[in-house]
Amino acid sequence: MSRSGDPGDRLRARIQGLRAKTTDNGCTEAEALLAAAKVAELLDRHDLSLSDIDIRHAPCERRVFETHRKKRIPLDHCIGAIADFCDCRVWREKSQAGTARFVFFGLGSDVEVALYLAELVDAAVRFELGRYKTTAEYRQYRHKDRHLANASFALGMVASIADKLVAIKAERDAAGRGAGRDLVVLKGAVVDAELEKLDLNLRSVEGRRRMVSPTAYDAGGTAGATLSIGLPTK
């Protein structure tokens, strides 16, 4: 049971407050990623407030991101980077309705932030794709080719964001090791031990190659690189 004034409770309350201002009520892409940057900064501070004993005895939790789609969505290509960014595990499964969902598993604060980042990235991609559809470049595509352009733009954007998350995570981890405390290894051992107890039949699935429009893919990559600037570097 959480103690009164527990840092984890304060972090979750902050995330819920940000969610109410962003994904729940709509926000610009810049506002969404500035919120993500703030939450990641708070998560780093929260980790530093925990002792090794706190981490070893912390319960693991699940958080679910529902895609409401039976087919894969652009977020598929960023979901692993989001999970790694938050030191948790993630898998894809089908709901009873046959739609796909992502399940984050890890320490409570980590999975809370991972779910929020997934919501933010998904919302940002939808916003930027909508804006791309109003450009002269997009209107040059023939009607029958626009589905490919849409998919290419979204893939380029999430790939760019994923690359940025991986790079920033590496910097954050290096900073932690430089301070003489490798929390990633400690948390990873705890999460993997708890995951093994679930006795899930998880397997890795190699991603299928996708045909893309280079122009639209590059446009999405440019949008993703721009949006990722607001993420924290420490």
PDB file of C-alpha atoms in Angstrom:
ATOM      1  CA  MET A   1       0.000   0.000   0.000  1.00  0.00           C
ATOM      2  CA  SER A   2       1.322   3.454  -0.851  1.00  0.00           C
ATOM      3  CA  ARG A   3       2.329   5.735   1.935  1.00  0.00           C
ATOM      4  CA  SER A   4       0.650   9.097   2.313  1.00  0.00           C
ATOM      5  CA  GLY A   5       2.612  11.631   0.292  1.00  0.00           C
ATOM      6  CA  ASP A   6       4.377   8.846  -1.627  1.00  0.00           C
ATOM      7  CA  PRO A   7       6.389  10.226  -4.597  1.00  0.00           C
ATOM      8  CA  GLY A   8       4.732   7.666  -6.862  1.00  0.00           C
ATOM      9  CA  ASP A   9       1.291   8.941  -5.929  1.00  0.00           C
ATOM     10  CA  ARG A  10       2.345  12.513  -6.589  1.00  0.00           C
ATOM     11  CA  LEU A  11       3.767  11.559  -9.976  1.00  0.00           C
ATOM     12  CA  ARG A  12       0.604   9.713 -10.975  1.00  0.00           C
ATOM     13  CA  ALA A  13      -1.520  12.657  -9.894  1.00  0.00           C
ATOM     14  CA  ARG A  14       0.634  14.941 -12.019  1.00  0.00           C
ATOM     15  CA  ILE A  15       0.249  12.654 -15.028  1.00  0.00           C
ATOM     16  CA  GLN A  16      -3.516  12.564 -14.601  1.00  0.00           C
ATOM     17  CA  GLY A  17      -3.553  16.348 -14.453  1.00  0.00           C
ATOM     18  CA  LEU A  18      -1.505  16.610 -17.635  1.00  0.00           C
ATOM     19  CA  ARG A  19      -3.660  14.014 -19.370  1.00  0.00           C
ATOM     20  CA  ALA A  20      -6.749  16.080 -18.567  1.00  0.00           C
ATOM     21  CA  LYS A  21      -5.108  19.101 -20.204  1.00  0.00           C
ATOM     22  CA  THR A  22      -3.693  17.273 -23.216  1.00  0.00           C
ATOM     23  CA  THR A  23      -4.950  13.982 -24.612  1.00  0.00           C
ATOM     24  CA  ASP A  24      -8.360  14.149 -22.963  1.00  0.00           C
ATOM     25  CA  ASN A  25      -9.229  17.647 -24.122  1.00  0.00           C
ATOM     26  CA  GLY A  26      -6.980  18.068 -27.135  1.00  0.00           C
ATOM     27  CA  CYS A  27      -3.739  19.987 -27.477  1.00  0.00           C
ATOM     28  CA  THR A  28      -1.223  21.112 -30.035  1.00  0.00           C
ATOM     29  CA  GLU A  29       1.661  18.816 -30.857  1.00  0.00           C
ATOM     30  CA  ALA A  30       4.093  21.176 -29.131  1.00  0.00           C
ATOM     31  CA  GLU A  31       2.004  21.211 -25.947  1.00  0.00           C
ATOM     32  CA  ALA A  32       1.779  17.416 -25.970  1.00  0.00           C
ATOM     33  CA  LEU A  33       5.508  16.840 -26.216  1.00  0.00           C
ATOM     34  CA  LEU A  34       6.363  19.551 -23.723  1.00  0.00           C
ATOM     35  CA  ALA A  35       4.066  17.682 -21.350  1.00  0.00           C
ATOM     36  CA  ALA A  36       5.905  14.444 -22.164  1.00  0.00           C
ATOM     37  CA  ALA A  37       9.225  16.126 -21.439  1.00  0.00           C
ATOM     38  CA  LYS A  38       7.971  17.319 -18.072  1.00  0.00           C
ATOM     39  CA  VAL A  39       6.669  13.903 -17.104  1.00  0.00           C
ATOM     40  CA  ALA A  40       9.944  12.208 -18.053  1.00  0.00           C
ATOM     41  CA  GLU A  41      11.853  14.740 -15.951  1.00  0.00           C
ATOM     42  CA  LEU A  42       9.567  14.017 -13.009  1.00  0.00           C
ATOM     43  CA  LEU A  43      10.098  10.295 -13.533  1.00  0.00           C
ATOM     44  CA  ASP A  44      13.869  10.726 -13.327  1.00  0.00           C
ATOM     45  CA  ARG A  45      13.498  12.657 -10.097  1.00  0.00           C
ATOM     46  CA  HIS A  46      11.146   9.996  -8.747  1.00  0.00           C
ATOM     47  CA  ASP A  47      13.684   7.244  -9.496  1.00  0.00           C
ATOM     48  CA  LEU A  48      16.373   9.113  -7.605  1.00  0.00           C
ATOM     49  CA  SER A  49      14.088   9.322  -4.571  1.00  0.00           C
ATOM     50  CA  LEU A  50      13.854   5.521  -4.332  1.00  0.00           C
ATOM     51  CA  SER A  51      16.286   3.324  -2.467  1.00  0.00           C
ATOM     52  CA  ASP A  52      17.424  -0.029  -3.850  1.00  0.00           C
ATOM     53  CA  ILE A  53      15.204  -1.720  -1.271  1.00  0.00           C
ATOM     54  CA  ASP A  54      12.194   0.322  -2.414  1.00  0.00           C
ATOM     55  CA  ILE A  55      12.737  -0.832  -5.987  1.00  0.00           C
ATOM     56  CA  ARG A  56      13.282  -4.496  -5.099  1.00  0.00           C
ATOM     57  CA  HIS A  57      10.017  -4.608  -3.150  1.00  0.00           C
ATOM     58  CA  ALA A  58       7.930  -2.438  -5.484  1.00  0.00           C
ATOM     59  CA  PRO A  59       5.025  -4.287  -7.128  1.00  0.00           C
ATOM     60  CA  CYS A  60       4.801  -4.436 -10.899  1.00  0.00           C
ATOM     61  CA  GLU A  61       1.661  -3.286 -12.684  1.00  0.00           C
ATOM     62  CA  ARG A  62       0.076  -3.338 -16.131  1.00  0.00           C
ATOM     63  CA  ARG A  63      -1.266  -0.488 -18.218  1.00  0.00           C
ATOM     64  CA  VAL A  64      -3.070  -1.051 -21.514  1.00  0.00           C
ATOM     65  CA  PHE A  65      -3.124   1.116 -24.618  1.00  0.00           C
ATOM     66  CA  GLU A  66      -6.112   0.169 -26.782  1.00  0.00           C
ATOM     67  CA  THR A  67      -5.618   0.713 -30.517  1.00  0.00           C
ATOM     68  CA  HIS A  68      -9.274  -0.014 -31.394  1.00  0.00           C
ATOM     69  CA  ARG A  69      -7.923  -1.411 -34.671  1.00  0.00           C
ATOM     70  CA  LYS A  70      -7.518  -4.965 -35.931  1.00  0.00           C
ATOM     71  CA  LYS A  71      -4.610  -4.014 -38.164  1.00  0.00           C
ATOM     72  CA  ARG A  72      -1.277  -2.577 -37.127  1.00  0.00           C
ATOM     73  CA  ILE A  73      -1.009   1.160 -36.566  1.00  0.00           C
ATOM     74  CA  PRO A  74       2.007   3.501 -36.851  1.00  0.00           C
ATOM     75  CA  LEU A  75       2.561   3.404 -33.085  1.00  0.00           C
ATOM     76  CA  ASP A  76       3.672  -0.240 -33.487  1.00  0.00           C
ATOM     77  CA  HIS A  77       6.997   1.084 -34.751  1.00  0.00           C
ATOM     78  CA  CYS A  78       7.582   3.256 -31.683  1.00  0.00           C
ATOM     79  CA  ILE A  79       6.081   1.209 -28.876  1.00  0.00           C
ATOM     80  CA  GLY A  80       9.322  -0.639 -28.081  1.00  0.00           C
ATOM     81  CA  ALA A  81      11.260   2.613 -27.795  1.00  0.00           C
ATOM     82  CA  ILE A  82       8.594   3.995 -25.452  1.00  0.00           C
ATOM     83  CA  ALA A  83       8.785   0.915 -23.227  1.00  0.00           C
ATOM     84  CA  ASP A  84      12.588   1.067 -23.107  1.00  0.00           C
ATOM     85  CA  PHE A  85      12.448   4.801 -22.382  1.00  0.00           C
ATOM     86  CA  CYS A  86      10.374   3.996 -19.296  1.00  0.00           C
ATOM     87  CA  ASP A  87      12.268   0.860 -18.182  1.00  0.00           C
ATOM     88  CA  CYS A  88       9.296  -1.422 -18.661  1.00  0.00           C
ATOM     89  CA  ARG A  89       8.256  -4.293 -20.929  1.00  0.00           C
ATOM     90  CA  VAL A  90       5.548  -4.273 -23.564  1.00  0.00           C
ATOM     91  CA  TRP A  91       3.701  -6.845 -25.632  1.00  0.00           C
ATOM     92  CA  ARG A  92       0.936  -6.809 -28.207  1.00  0.00           C
ATOM     93  CA  GLU A  93      -2.194  -8.884 -27.744  1.00  0.00           C
ATOM     94  CA  LYS A  94      -5.753  -9.108 -29.015  1.00  0.00           C
ATOM     95  CA  SER A  95      -8.762  -7.973 -27.032  1.00  0.00           C
ATOM     96  CA  GLN A  96     -11.959  -9.999 -26.837  1.00  0.00           C
ATOM     97  CA  ALA A  97     -13.291  -7.825 -29.647  1.00  0.00           C
ATOM     98  CA  GLY A  98     -10.367  -8.879 -31.844  1.00  0.00           C
ATOM     99  CA  THR A  99      -8.662  -5.482 -31.782  1.00  0.00           C
ATOM    100  CA  ALA A 100      -5.007  -5.017 -30.909  1.00  0.00           C
ATOM    101  CA  ARG A 101      -3.733  -3.531 -27.701  1.00  0.00           C
ATOM    102  CA  PHE A 102      -0.327  -2.905 -26.152  1.00  0.00           C
ATOM    103  CA  VAL A 103       0.297  -3.983 -22.562  1.00  0.00           C
ATOM    104  CA  PHE A 104       3.000  -2.172 -20.607  1.00  0.00           C
ATOM    105  CA  PHE A 105       4.394  -4.067 -17.612  1.00  0.00           C
ATOM    106  CA  GLY A 106       6.728  -2.671 -14.989  1.00  0.00           C
ATOM    107  CA  LEU A 107       6.953  -0.531 -11.873  1.00  0.00           C
ATOM    108  CA  GLY A 108       3.850   1.574 -11.335  1.00  0.00           C
ATOM    109  CA  SER A 109       5.255   4.977 -12.177  1.00  0.00           C
ATOM    110  CA  ASP A 110       7.112   3.641 -15.218  1.00  0.00           C
ATOM    111  CA  VAL A 111       4.059   2.063 -16.852  1.00  0.00           C
ATOM    112  CA  GLU A 112       1.990   5.152 -16.089  1.00  0.00           C
ATOM    113  CA  VAL A 113       4.477   7.324 -17.964  1.00  0.00           C
ATOM    114  CA  ALA A 114       4.759   4.767 -20.784  1.00  0.00           C
ATOM    115  CA  LEU A 115       1.009   4.797 -21.329  1.00  0.00           C
ATOM    116  CA  TYR A 116       0.961   8.574 -21.337  1.00  0.00           C
ATOM    117  CA  LEU A 117       3.814   8.755 -23.861  1.00  0.00           C
ATOM    118  CA  ALA A 118       1.995   6.276 -26.105  1.00  0.00           C
ATOM    119  CA  GLU A 119      -1.098   8.471 -26.002  1.00  0.00           C
ATOM    120  CA  LEU A 120       0.936  11.569 -26.763  1.00  0.00           C
ATOM    121  CA  VAL A 121       2.839  10.075 -29.691  1.00  0.00           C
ATOM    122  CA  ASP A 122      -0.353   8.609 -31.158  1.00  0.00           C
ATOM    123  CA  ALA A 123      -2.121  11.962 -30.864  1.00  0.00           C
ATOM    124  CA  ALA A 124       0.849  13.857 -32.318  1.00  0.00           C
ATOM    125  CA  VAL A 125       0.997  11.567 -35.351  1.00  0.00           C
ATOM    126  CA  ARG A 126      -2.719  12.020 -36.001  1.00  0.00           C
ATOM    127  CA  PHE A 127      -2.385  15.789 -35.711  1.00  0.00           C
ATOM    128  CA  GLU A 128       0.635  16.045 -37.997  1.00  0.00           C
ATOM    129  CA  LEU A 129      -0.874  13.692 -40.572  1.00  0.00           C
ATOM    130  CA  GLY A 130      -3.970  15.856 -40.658  1.00  0.00           C
ATOM    131  CA  ARG A 131      -1.818  18.898 -41.262  1.00  0.00           C
ATOM    132  CA  TYR A 132       0.226  17.101 -43.938  1.00  0.00           C
ATOM    133  CA  LYS A 133      -2.971  16.354 -45.844  1.00  0.00           C
ATOM    134  CA  THR A 134      -3.509  20.095 -46.312  1.00  0.00           C
ATOM    135  CA  THR A 135      -0.126  20.661 -47.985  1.00  0.00           C
ATOM    136  CA  ALA A 136       0.528  21.195 -51.688  1.00  0.00           C
ATOM    137  CA  GLU A 137       2.935  18.244 -51.609  1.00  0.00           C
ATOM    138  CA  TYR A 138       0.171  15.901 -50.481  1.00  0.00           C
ATOM    139  CA  ARG A 139      -2.300  17.195 -53.063  1.00  0.00           C
ATOM    140  CA  GLN A 140       0.118  16.174 -55.806  1.00  0.00           C
ATOM    141  CA  TYR A 141      -0.553  12.535 -55.002  1.00  0.00           C
ATOM    142  CA  ARG A 142      -3.224  10.864 -57.087  1.00  0.00           C
ATOM    143  CA  HIS A 143      -6.264   9.822 -55.080  1.00  0.00           C
ATOM    144  CA  LYS A 144      -5.391   6.122 -55.369  1.00  0.00           C
ATOM    145  CA  ASP A 145      -1.888   6.789 -54.002  1.00  0.00           C
ATOM    146  CA  ARG A 146      -2.897   8.817 -50.956  1.00  0.00           C
ATOM    147  CA  HIS A 147      -3.357   5.807 -48.700  1.00  0.00           C
ATOM    148  CA  LEU A 148       0.312   4.940 -49.307  1.00  0.00           C
ATOM    149  CA  ALA A 149       1.304   8.557 -48.682  1.00  0.00           C
ATOM    150  CA  ASN A 150      -0.615   8.592 -45.380  1.00  0.00           C
ATOM    151  CA  ALA A 151       1.038   5.391 -44.167  1.00  0.00           C
ATOM    152  CA  SER A 152       4.475   6.534 -45.323  1.00  0.00           C
ATOM    153  CA  PHE A 153       4.221   9.862 -43.531  1.00  0.00           C
ATOM    154  CA  ALA A 154       3.121   8.235 -40.271  1.00  0.00           C
ATOM    155  CA  LEU A 155       5.872   5.596 -40.442  1.00  0.00           C
ATOM    156  CA  GLY A 156       8.517   8.222 -41.107  1.00  0.00           C
ATOM    157  CA  MET A 157       7.313  10.258 -38.163  1.00  0.00           C
ATOM    158  CA  VAL A 158       7.208   7.441 -35.605  1.00  0.00           C
ATOM    159  CA  ALA A 159      10.591   6.130 -36.787  1.00  0.00           C
ATOM    160  CA  SER A 160      12.101   9.568 -36.205  1.00  0.00           C
ATOM    161  CA  ILE A 161      10.556   9.853 -32.741  1.00  0.00           C
ATOM    162  CA  ALA A 162      11.672   6.319 -31.841  1.00  0.00           C
ATOM    163  CA  ASP A 163      15.256   7.112 -32.851  1.00  0.00           C
ATOM    164  CA  LYS A 164      15.189  10.241 -30.699  1.00  0.00           C
ATOM    165  CA  LEU A 165      13.799   8.330 -27.705  1.00  0.00           C
ATOM    166  CA  VAL A 166      16.537   5.700 -28.036  1.00  0.00           C
ATOM    167  CA  ALA A 167      19.259   8.352 -28.190  1.00  0.00           C
ATOM    168  CA  ILE A 168      17.896  10.293 -25.219  1.00  0.00           C
ATOM    169  CA  LYS A 169      17.464   7.122 -23.185  1.00  0.00           C
ATOM    170  CA  ALA A 170      21.110   6.235 -23.793  1.00  0.00           C
ATOM    171  CA  GLU A 171      22.142   9.678 -22.532  1.00  0.00           C
ATOM    172  CA  ARG A 172      19.977   9.377 -19.439  1.00  0.00           C
ATOM    173  CA  ASP A 173      21.330   5.907 -18.643  1.00  0.00           C
ATOM    174  CA  ALA A 174      24.919   7.068 -19.103  1.00  0.00           C
ATOM    175  CA  ALA A 175      24.277   9.957 -16.742  1.00  0.00           C
ATOM    176  CA  GLY A 176      22.889   7.553 -14.163  1.00  0.00           C
ATOM    177  CA  ARG A 177      25.898   5.250 -14.408  1.00  0.00           C
ATOM    178  CA  GLY A 178      28.171   8.255 -14.156  1.00  0.00           C
ATOM    179  CA  ALA A 179      26.498   9.110 -10.857  1.00  0.00           C
ATOM    180  CA  GLY A 180      27.441   5.643  -9.588  1.00  0.00           C
ATOM    181  CA  ARG A 181      23.986   4.049  -9.597  1.00  0.00           C
ATOM    182  CA  ASP A 182      22.636   1.925 -12.449  1.00  0.00           C
ATOM    183  CA  LEU A 183      18.906   1.884 -11.794  1.00  0.00           C
ATOM    184  CA  VAL A 184      18.166   0.408 -15.221  1.00  0.00           C
ATOM    185  CA  VAL A 185      19.820  -2.892 -14.339  1.00  0.00           C
ATOM    186  CA  LEU A 186      18.154  -3.043 -10.932  1.00  0.00           C
ATOM    187  CA  LYS A 187      14.685  -2.259 -12.247  1.00  0.00           C
ATOM    188  CA  GLY A 188      15.155  -4.598 -15.202  1.00  0.00           C
ATOM    189  CA  ALA A 189      15.933  -7.512 -12.894  1.00  0.00           C
ATOM    190  CA  VAL A 190      12.847  -6.813 -10.778  1.00  0.00           C
ATOM    191  CA  VAL A 191      10.517  -6.482 -13.789  1.00  0.00           C
ATOM    192  CA  ASP A 192      11.869  -9.565 -15.560  1.00  0.00           C
ATOM    193  CA  ALA A 193      11.512 -11.663 -12.405  1.00  0.00           C
ATOM    194  CA  GLU A 194       7.884 -10.578 -11.978  1.00  0.00           C
ATOM    195  CA  LEU A 195       7.172 -11.078 -15.673  1.00  0.00           C
ATOM    196  CA  GLU A 196       8.451 -14.643 -15.488  1.00  0.00           C
ATOM    197  CA  LYS A 197       5.961 -15.369 -12.710  1.00  0.00           C
ATOM    198  CA  LEU A 198       3.105 -14.528 -15.085  1.00  0.00           C
ATOM    199  CA  ASP A 199       4.084 -17.523 -17.215  1.00  0.00           C
ATOM    200  CA  LEU A 200       3.039 -15.795 -20.421  1.00  0.00           C
ATOM    201  CA  ASN A 201       3.681 -17.366 -23.803  1.00  0.00           C
ATOM    202  CA  LEU A 202       5.366 -14.347 -25.381  1.00  0.00           C
ATOM    203  CA  ARG A 203       7.247 -14.510 -28.659  1.00  0.00           C
ATOM    204  CA  SER A 204       9.081 -12.029 -30.839  1.00  0.00           C
ATOM    205  CA  VAL A 205       7.612 -11.353 -34.257  1.00  0.00           C
ATOM    206  CA  GLU A 206       9.801  -9.998 -37.011  1.00  0.00           C
ATOM    207  CA  GLY A 207       8.337  -6.840 -38.529  1.00  0.00           C
ATOM    208  CA  ARG A 208       7.142  -7.022 -42.090  1.00  0.00           C
ATOM    209  CA  ARG A 209       8.721  -4.811 -44.703  1.00  0.00           C
ATOM    210  CA  ARG A 210       6.471  -1.983 -45.783  1.00  0.00           C
ATOM    211  CA  MET A 211       6.321  -0.256 -49.138  1.00  0.00           C
ATOM    212  CA  VAL A 212       6.563   3.499 -48.639  1.00  0.00           C
ATOM    213  CA  SER A 213       6.553   6.723 -50.583  1.00  0.00           C
ATOM    214  CA  PRO A 214      10.048   8.203 -49.960  1.00  0.00           C
ATOM    215  CA  THR A 215       8.766  11.769 -50.195  1.00  0.00           C
ATOM    216  CA  ALA A 216       5.969  11.256 -47.654  1.00  0.00           C
ATOM    217  CA  TYR A 217       8.229   9.143 -45.411  1.00  0.00           C
ATOM    218  CA  ASP A 218      10.843  11.906 -45.337  1.00  0.00           C
ATOM    219  CA  ALA A 219       8.156  14.489 -44.596  1.00  0.00           C
ATOM    220  CA  GLY A 220       7.032  12.409 -41.628  1.00  0.00           C
ATOM    221  CA  GLY A 221      10.615  12.048 -40.461  1.00  0.00           C
ATOM    222  CA  THR A 222      11.059  15.810 -40.558  1.00  0.00           C
ATOM    223  CA  ALA A 223       7.889  16.280 -38.503  1.00  0.00           C
ATOM    224  CA  GLY A 224       9.012  13.676 -35.989  1.00  0.00           C
ATOM    225  CA  ALA A 225      12.454  15.231 -35.583  1.00  0.00           C
ATOM    226  CA  THR A 226      10.897  18.630 -34.956  1.00  0.00           C
ATOM    227  CA  LEU A 227       8.413  17.302 -32.424  1.00  0.00           C
ATOM    228  CA  SER A 228      11.040  15.343 -30.505  1.00  0.00           C
ATOM    229  CA  ILE A 229      13.106  18.394 -29.638  1.00  0.00           C
ATOM    230  CA  GLY A 230      11.024  19.019 -26.514  1.00  0.00           C
ATOM    231  CA  LEU A 231      11.988  15.695 -24.891  1.00  0.00           C
ATOM    232  CA  PRO A 232      14.416  15.796 -21.950  1.00  0.00           C
ATOM    233  CA  THR A 233      18.128  15.124 -22.318  1.00  0.00           C
ATOM    234  CA  LYS A 234      18.800  14.170 -18.729  1.00  0.00           C
TER     235      LYS A 234
END
